Coordinates of C-alpha atoms in Angstrom, one line a residue:
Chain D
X1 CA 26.9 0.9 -2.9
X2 CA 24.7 -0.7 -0.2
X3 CA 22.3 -3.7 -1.3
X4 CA 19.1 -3.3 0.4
X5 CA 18.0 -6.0 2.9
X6 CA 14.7 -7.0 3.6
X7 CA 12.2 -4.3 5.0
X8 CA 15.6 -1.6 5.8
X9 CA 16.3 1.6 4.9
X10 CA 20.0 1.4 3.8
X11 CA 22.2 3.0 6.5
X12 CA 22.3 6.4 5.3
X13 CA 19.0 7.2 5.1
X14 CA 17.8 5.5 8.2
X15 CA 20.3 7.5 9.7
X16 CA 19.1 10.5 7.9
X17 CA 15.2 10.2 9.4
X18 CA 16.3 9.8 12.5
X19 CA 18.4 12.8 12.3
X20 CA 15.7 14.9 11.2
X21 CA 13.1 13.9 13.5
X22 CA 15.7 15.0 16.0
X23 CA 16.3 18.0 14.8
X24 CA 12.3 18.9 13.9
X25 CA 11.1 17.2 17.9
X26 CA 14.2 19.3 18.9
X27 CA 13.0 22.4 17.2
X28 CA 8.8 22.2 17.5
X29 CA 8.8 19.8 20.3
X30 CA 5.1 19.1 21.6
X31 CA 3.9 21.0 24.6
X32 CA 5.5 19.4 27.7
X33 CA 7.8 17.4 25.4
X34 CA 11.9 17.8 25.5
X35 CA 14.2 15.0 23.7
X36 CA 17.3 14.9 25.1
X37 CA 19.4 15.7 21.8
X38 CA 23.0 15.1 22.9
X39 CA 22.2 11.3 23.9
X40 CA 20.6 10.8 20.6
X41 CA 23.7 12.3 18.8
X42 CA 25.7 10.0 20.7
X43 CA 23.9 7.1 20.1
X44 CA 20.9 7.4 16.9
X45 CA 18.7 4.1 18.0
X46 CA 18.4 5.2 21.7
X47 CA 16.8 8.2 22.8
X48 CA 15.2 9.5 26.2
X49 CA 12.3 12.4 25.9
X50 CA 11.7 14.0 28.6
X51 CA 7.9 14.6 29.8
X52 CA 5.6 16.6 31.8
X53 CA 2.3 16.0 33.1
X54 CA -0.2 18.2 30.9
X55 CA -1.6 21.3 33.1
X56 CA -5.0 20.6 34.4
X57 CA -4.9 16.6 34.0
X58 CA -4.1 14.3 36.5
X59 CA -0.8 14.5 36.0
X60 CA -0.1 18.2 36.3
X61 CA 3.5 18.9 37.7
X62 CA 4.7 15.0 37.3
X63 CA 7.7 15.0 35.0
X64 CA 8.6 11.3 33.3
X65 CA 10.9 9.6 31.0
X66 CA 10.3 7.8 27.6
X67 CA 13.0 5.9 26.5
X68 CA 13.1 4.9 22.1
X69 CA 15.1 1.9 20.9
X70 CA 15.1 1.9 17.5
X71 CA 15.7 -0.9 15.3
X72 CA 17.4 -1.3 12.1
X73 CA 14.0 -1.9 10.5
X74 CA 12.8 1.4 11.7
X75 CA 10.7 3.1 10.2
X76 CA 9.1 0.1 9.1
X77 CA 9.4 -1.6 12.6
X78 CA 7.9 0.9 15.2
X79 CA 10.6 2.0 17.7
X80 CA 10.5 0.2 21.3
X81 CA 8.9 2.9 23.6
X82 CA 8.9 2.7 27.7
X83 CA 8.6 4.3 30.5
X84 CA 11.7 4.6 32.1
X85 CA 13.2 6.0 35.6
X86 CA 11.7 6.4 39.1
X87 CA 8.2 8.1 37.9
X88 CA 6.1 5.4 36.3
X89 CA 2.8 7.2 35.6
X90 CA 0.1 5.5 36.9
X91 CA -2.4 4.9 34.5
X92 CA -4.9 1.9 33.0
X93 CA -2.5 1.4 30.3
X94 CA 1.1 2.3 32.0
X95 CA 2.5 -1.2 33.6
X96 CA 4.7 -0.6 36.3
X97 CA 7.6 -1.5 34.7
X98 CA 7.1 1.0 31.8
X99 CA 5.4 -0.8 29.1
X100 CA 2.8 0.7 27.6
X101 CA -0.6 -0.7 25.7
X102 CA -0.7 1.4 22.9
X103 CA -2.3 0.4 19.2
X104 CA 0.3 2.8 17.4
X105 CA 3.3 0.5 18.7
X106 CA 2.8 -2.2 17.2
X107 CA -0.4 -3.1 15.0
X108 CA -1.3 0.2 13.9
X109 CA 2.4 1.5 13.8
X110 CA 2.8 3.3 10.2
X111 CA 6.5 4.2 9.0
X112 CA 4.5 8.0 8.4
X113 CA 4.6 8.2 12.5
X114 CA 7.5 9.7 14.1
X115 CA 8.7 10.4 17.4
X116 CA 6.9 13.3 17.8
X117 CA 3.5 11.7 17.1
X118 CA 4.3 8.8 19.4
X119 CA 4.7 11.5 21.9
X120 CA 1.9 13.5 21.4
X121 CA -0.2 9.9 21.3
X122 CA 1.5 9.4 25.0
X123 CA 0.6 13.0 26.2
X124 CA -2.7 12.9 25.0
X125 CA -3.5 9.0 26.8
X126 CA -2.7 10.4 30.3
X127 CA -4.0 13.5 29.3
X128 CA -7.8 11.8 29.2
X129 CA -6.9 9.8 32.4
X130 CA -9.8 10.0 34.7
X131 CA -8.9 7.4 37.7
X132 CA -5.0 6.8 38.2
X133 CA -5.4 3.4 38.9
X134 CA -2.5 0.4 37.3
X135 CA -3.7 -2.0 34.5
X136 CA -5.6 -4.7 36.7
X137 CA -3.7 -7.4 35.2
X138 CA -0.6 -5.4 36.5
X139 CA 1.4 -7.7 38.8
X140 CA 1.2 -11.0 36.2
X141 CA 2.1 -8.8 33.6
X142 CA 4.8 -7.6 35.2
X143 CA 6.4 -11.0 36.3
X144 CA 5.9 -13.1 33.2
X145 CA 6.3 -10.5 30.5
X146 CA 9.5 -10.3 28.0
X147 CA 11.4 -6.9 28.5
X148 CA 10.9 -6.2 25.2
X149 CA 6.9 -4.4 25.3
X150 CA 6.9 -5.4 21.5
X151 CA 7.1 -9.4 22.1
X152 CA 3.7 -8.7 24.2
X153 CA 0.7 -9.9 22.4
X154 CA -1.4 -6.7 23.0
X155 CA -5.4 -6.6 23.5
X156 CA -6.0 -3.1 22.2
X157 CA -9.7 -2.9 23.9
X158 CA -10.2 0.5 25.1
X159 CA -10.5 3.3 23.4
X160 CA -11.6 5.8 25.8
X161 CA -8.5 6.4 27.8
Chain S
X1 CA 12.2 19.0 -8.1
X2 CA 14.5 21.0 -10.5
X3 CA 15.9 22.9 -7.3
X4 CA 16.2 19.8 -5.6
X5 CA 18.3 17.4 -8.5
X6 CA 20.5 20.6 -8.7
X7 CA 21.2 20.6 -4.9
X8 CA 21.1 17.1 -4.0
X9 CA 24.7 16.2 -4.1
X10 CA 26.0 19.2 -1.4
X11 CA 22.6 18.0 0.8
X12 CA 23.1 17.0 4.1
X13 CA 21.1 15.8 6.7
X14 CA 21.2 19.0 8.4
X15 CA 20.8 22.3 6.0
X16 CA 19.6 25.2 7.3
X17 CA 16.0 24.7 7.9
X18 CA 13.3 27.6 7.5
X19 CA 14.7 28.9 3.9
X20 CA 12.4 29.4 1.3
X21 CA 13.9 26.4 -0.8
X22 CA 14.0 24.4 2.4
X23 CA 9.9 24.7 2.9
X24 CA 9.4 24.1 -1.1
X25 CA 10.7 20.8 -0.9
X26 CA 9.0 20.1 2.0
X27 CA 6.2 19.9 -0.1
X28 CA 7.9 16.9 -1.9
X29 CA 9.0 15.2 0.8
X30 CA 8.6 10.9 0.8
X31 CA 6.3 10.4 4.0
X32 CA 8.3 7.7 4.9
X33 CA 12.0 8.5 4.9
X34 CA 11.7 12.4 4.9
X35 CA 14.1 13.1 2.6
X36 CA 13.0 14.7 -1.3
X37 CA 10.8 11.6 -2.6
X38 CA 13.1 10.0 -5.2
X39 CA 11.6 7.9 -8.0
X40 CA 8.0 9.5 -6.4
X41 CA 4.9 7.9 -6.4
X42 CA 1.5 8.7 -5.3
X43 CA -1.1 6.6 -3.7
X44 CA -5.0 7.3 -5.1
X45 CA -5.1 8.7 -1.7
X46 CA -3.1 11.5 -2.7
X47 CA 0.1 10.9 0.0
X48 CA 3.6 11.3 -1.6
X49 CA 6.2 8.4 -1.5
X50 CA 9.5 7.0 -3.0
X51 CA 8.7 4.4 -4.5
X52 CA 11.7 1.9 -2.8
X53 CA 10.5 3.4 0.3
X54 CA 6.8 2.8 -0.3
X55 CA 7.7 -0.8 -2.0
X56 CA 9.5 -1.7 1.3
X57 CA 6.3 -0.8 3.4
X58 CA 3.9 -2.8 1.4
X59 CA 6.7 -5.7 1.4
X60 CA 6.5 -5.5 5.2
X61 CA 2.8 -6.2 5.8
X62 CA 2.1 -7.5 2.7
X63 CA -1.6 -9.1 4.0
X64 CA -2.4 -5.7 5.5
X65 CA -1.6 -2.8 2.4
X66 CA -2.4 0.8 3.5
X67 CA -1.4 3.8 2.9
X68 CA 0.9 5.0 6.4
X69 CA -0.2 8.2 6.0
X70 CA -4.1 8.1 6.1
X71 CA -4.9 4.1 6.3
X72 CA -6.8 3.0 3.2
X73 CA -6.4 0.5 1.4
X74 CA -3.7 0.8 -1.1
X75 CA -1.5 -1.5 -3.5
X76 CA 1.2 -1.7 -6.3
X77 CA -0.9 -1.6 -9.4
X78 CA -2.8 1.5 -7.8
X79 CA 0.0 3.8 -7.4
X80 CA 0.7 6.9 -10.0
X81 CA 4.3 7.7 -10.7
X82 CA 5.2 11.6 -11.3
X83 CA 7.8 12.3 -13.7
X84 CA 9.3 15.7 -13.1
X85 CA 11.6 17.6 -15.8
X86 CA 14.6 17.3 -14.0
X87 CA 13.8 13.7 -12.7
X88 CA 15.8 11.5 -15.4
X89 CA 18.6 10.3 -12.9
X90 CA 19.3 6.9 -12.6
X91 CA 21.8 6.6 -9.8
X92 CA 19.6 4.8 -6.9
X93 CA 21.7 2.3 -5.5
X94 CA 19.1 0.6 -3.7
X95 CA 18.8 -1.7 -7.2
X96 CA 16.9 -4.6 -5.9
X97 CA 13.3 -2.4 -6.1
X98 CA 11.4 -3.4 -8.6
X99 CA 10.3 -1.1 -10.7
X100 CA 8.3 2.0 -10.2
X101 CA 4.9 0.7 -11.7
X102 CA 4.3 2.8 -15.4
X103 CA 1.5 5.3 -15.8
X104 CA -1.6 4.1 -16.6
X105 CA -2.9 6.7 -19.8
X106 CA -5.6 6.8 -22.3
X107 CA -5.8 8.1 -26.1
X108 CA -8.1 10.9 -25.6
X109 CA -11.4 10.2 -27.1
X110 CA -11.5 11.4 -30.9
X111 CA -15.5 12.7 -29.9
X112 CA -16.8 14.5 -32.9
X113 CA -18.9 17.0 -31.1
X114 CA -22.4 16.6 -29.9
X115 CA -23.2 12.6 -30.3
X116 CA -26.6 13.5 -32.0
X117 CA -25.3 14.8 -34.9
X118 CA -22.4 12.3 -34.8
X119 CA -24.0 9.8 -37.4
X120 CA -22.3 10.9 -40.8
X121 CA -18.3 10.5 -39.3
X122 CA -18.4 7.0 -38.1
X123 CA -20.3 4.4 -39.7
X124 CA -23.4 5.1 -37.6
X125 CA -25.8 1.7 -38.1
X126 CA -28.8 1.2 -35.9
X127 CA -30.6 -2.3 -35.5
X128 CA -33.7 -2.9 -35.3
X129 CA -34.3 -5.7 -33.1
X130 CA -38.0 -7.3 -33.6
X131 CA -39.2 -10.5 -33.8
X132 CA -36.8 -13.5 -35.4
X133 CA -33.8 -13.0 -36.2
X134 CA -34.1 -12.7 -40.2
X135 CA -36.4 -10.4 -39.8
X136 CA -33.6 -8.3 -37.3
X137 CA -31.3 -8.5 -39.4
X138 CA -33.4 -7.5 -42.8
X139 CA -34.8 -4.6 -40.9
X140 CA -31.1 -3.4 -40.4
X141 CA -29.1 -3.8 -43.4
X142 CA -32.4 -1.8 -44.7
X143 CA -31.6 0.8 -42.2
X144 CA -27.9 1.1 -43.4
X145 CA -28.2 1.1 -47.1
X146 CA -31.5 3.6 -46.4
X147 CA -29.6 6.4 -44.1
X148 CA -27.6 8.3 -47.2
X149 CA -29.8 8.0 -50.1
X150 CA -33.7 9.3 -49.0
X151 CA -33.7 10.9 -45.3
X152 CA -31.3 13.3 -43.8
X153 CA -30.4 12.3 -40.3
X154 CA -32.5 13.7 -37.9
X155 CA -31.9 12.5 -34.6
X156 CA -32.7 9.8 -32.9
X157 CA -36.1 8.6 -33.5
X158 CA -35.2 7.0 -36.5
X159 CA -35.1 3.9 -36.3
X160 CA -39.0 4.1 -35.0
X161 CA -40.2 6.6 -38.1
X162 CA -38.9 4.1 -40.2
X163 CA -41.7 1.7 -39.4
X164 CA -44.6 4.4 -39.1
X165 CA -44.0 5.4 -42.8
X166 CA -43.0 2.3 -44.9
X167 CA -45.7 -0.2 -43.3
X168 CA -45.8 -1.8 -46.7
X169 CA -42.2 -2.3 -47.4
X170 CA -42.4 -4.0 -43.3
X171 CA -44.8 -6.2 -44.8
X172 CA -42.6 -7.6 -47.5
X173 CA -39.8 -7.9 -45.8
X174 CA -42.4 -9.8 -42.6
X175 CA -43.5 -11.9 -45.7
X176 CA -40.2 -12.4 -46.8
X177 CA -38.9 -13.5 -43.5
X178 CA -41.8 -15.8 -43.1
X179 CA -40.7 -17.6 -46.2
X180 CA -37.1 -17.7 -45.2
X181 CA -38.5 -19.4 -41.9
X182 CA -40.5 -22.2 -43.8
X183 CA -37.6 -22.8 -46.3
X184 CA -35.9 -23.3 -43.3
X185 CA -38.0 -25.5 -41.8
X186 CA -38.4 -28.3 -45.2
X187 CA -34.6 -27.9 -45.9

């Protein structure tokens, strides 16, 4: 018997959604999108999804990493989500270090999300890129900010990108 | 749900996906931890939820209540339990949930057909609201004692026939009032 702390899923069945968003993003994966399933069986609350620039955006033929922390809160707590590797996509909401502003990652996270909707909210942003161009409040960002994108007090101001 | 109770124990995480049984329950699936919603609820919204599960989301953001699947606005008391036939169990460990909120139901309304020809069943009694208040209240406790003996109900108008025809009887009763009124006032 497990006593339920405040705002978890016992073990079991936080272990249980993850493992069937696994095996569903493994199975109908979004266009483009490929989760690299042995990782996650190695290690649940860490996964890396692989990504690929949508055909006749901007970034058409770019391939880029995503890496998910999840927390023992999740799905309650939205997962930690960031660009990771040597291909940051350059984009008004992509810092260079790989966080990303994105409403549905913190304030308007909803435990009825999953990884594959996260993803396909990620595909779609640089999908309706017009202008690669960085955030313009990149470089402070990028010095003073936690490593953690979800201690960042976001300004969720633009919707058209 | 039957299928499901029967099955739950053997149930793993991983079962073959894609049989029919597997894409029934989907149906039934809690939004929130994917698994068969135990203990289900149901937001007005219509989105399906376990109730710990659902308790623990609105616990989380308890200023900011709504529904993860579709956003509105959504709280404890507004949430409609579903009791299956084979959903009796009692073995959720996760104890410290309060519990599910009850059903909210009704007694049917014992409605003895059309309401117009509805006065004999219930104690039907009109008043007739006029003037002072003796006079009110004469007028109706004439109306009452008047419905069984001399007219058949008709409907209703009445209430307003009433005057029409016994203009003289009015007039007592307007006379009678008046007196009641001037007793009142030298008393």
């Amino acid at each position: 018997m497990q006593s339920l702390k405040a705002g978890h899923l016992d073990a079991s069945r936080w272990e249980r959604r993850l493992q069937k968003e696994l095996m569903s993003l493994m199975k109908e994966p979004p266009p483009g999108v490929e989760v690299d399933g042995d990782q996650a069986e190695q290690n649940l609350s860490l996964w890396t999804v692989h990504m690929k620039g949508a055909e006749g955006t901007l970034y058409e033929g770019e391939s880029f990493q995503l890496q998910f922390k999840f927390s023992p809160k999740y799905p309650f707590d939205s997962p930690e989500v960031t660009f990771i590797g040597s291909n940051i996509p350059v984009h008004p909401h992509v810092y260079s270090n790989g966080h990303i502003c994105l409403s549905i990652l913190t304030d308007d996270w909803s435990p009825a999300l999953s990884v594959q909707s996260v993803c396909l909210s990620i595909v779609s942003m640089l999908s309706s890129c017009k202008e690669k161009k960085r955030p313009p409040d990149n470089s402070f960002y990028v010095k003073t900010c936690n490593k953690n994108p979800k201690k960042t007090k976001w300004w969720y101001h633009d919707d058209s990108v | 749900m039957v299928i499901a109770s029967e099955a739950g124990p053997s149930k793993s995480g991983r079962e073959k996906e894609g049989s029919p049984e597997e894409k029934d329950d989907r149906t039934f699936e809690c939004n929130i931890c994917l698994d068969t919603a135990k203990d289900a609820v149901v937001s007005m919204c219509g989105h399906l939820f376990c109730w710990p599960c659902l308790h623990q989301w609105l616990d989380t953001r308890p200023t900011r209540q709504v529904c993860p699947v579709c956003k509105a606005a959504i709280s404890e008391d507004k949430v409609i339990p579903l009791y299956g036939r084979g959903s009796t169990k009692q073995e959720d460990p996760r104890n410290k949930v309060p519990p599910r909120p009850p059903g909210q139901r009704t007694e049917p309304e014992n409605n003895g057909g059309f309401p117009g020809f509805g006065f004999g069943d219930g104690g039907f009694h009109m008043s007739f609201g006029i003037g002072a208040f003796p006079f009110g209240f004469v007028t109706s406790s004439f109306n009452f004692g008047d419905h069984h003996h001399q007219r058949p109900a008709h409907g209703a108008g009445r209430g307003m026939a009433l005057l029409d025809e016994d203009p003289f009887v009015s007039k007592i009763f307007l006379w009678v009032a008046a007196i009641f009124i001037m007793w009142l006032f030298y008393a």
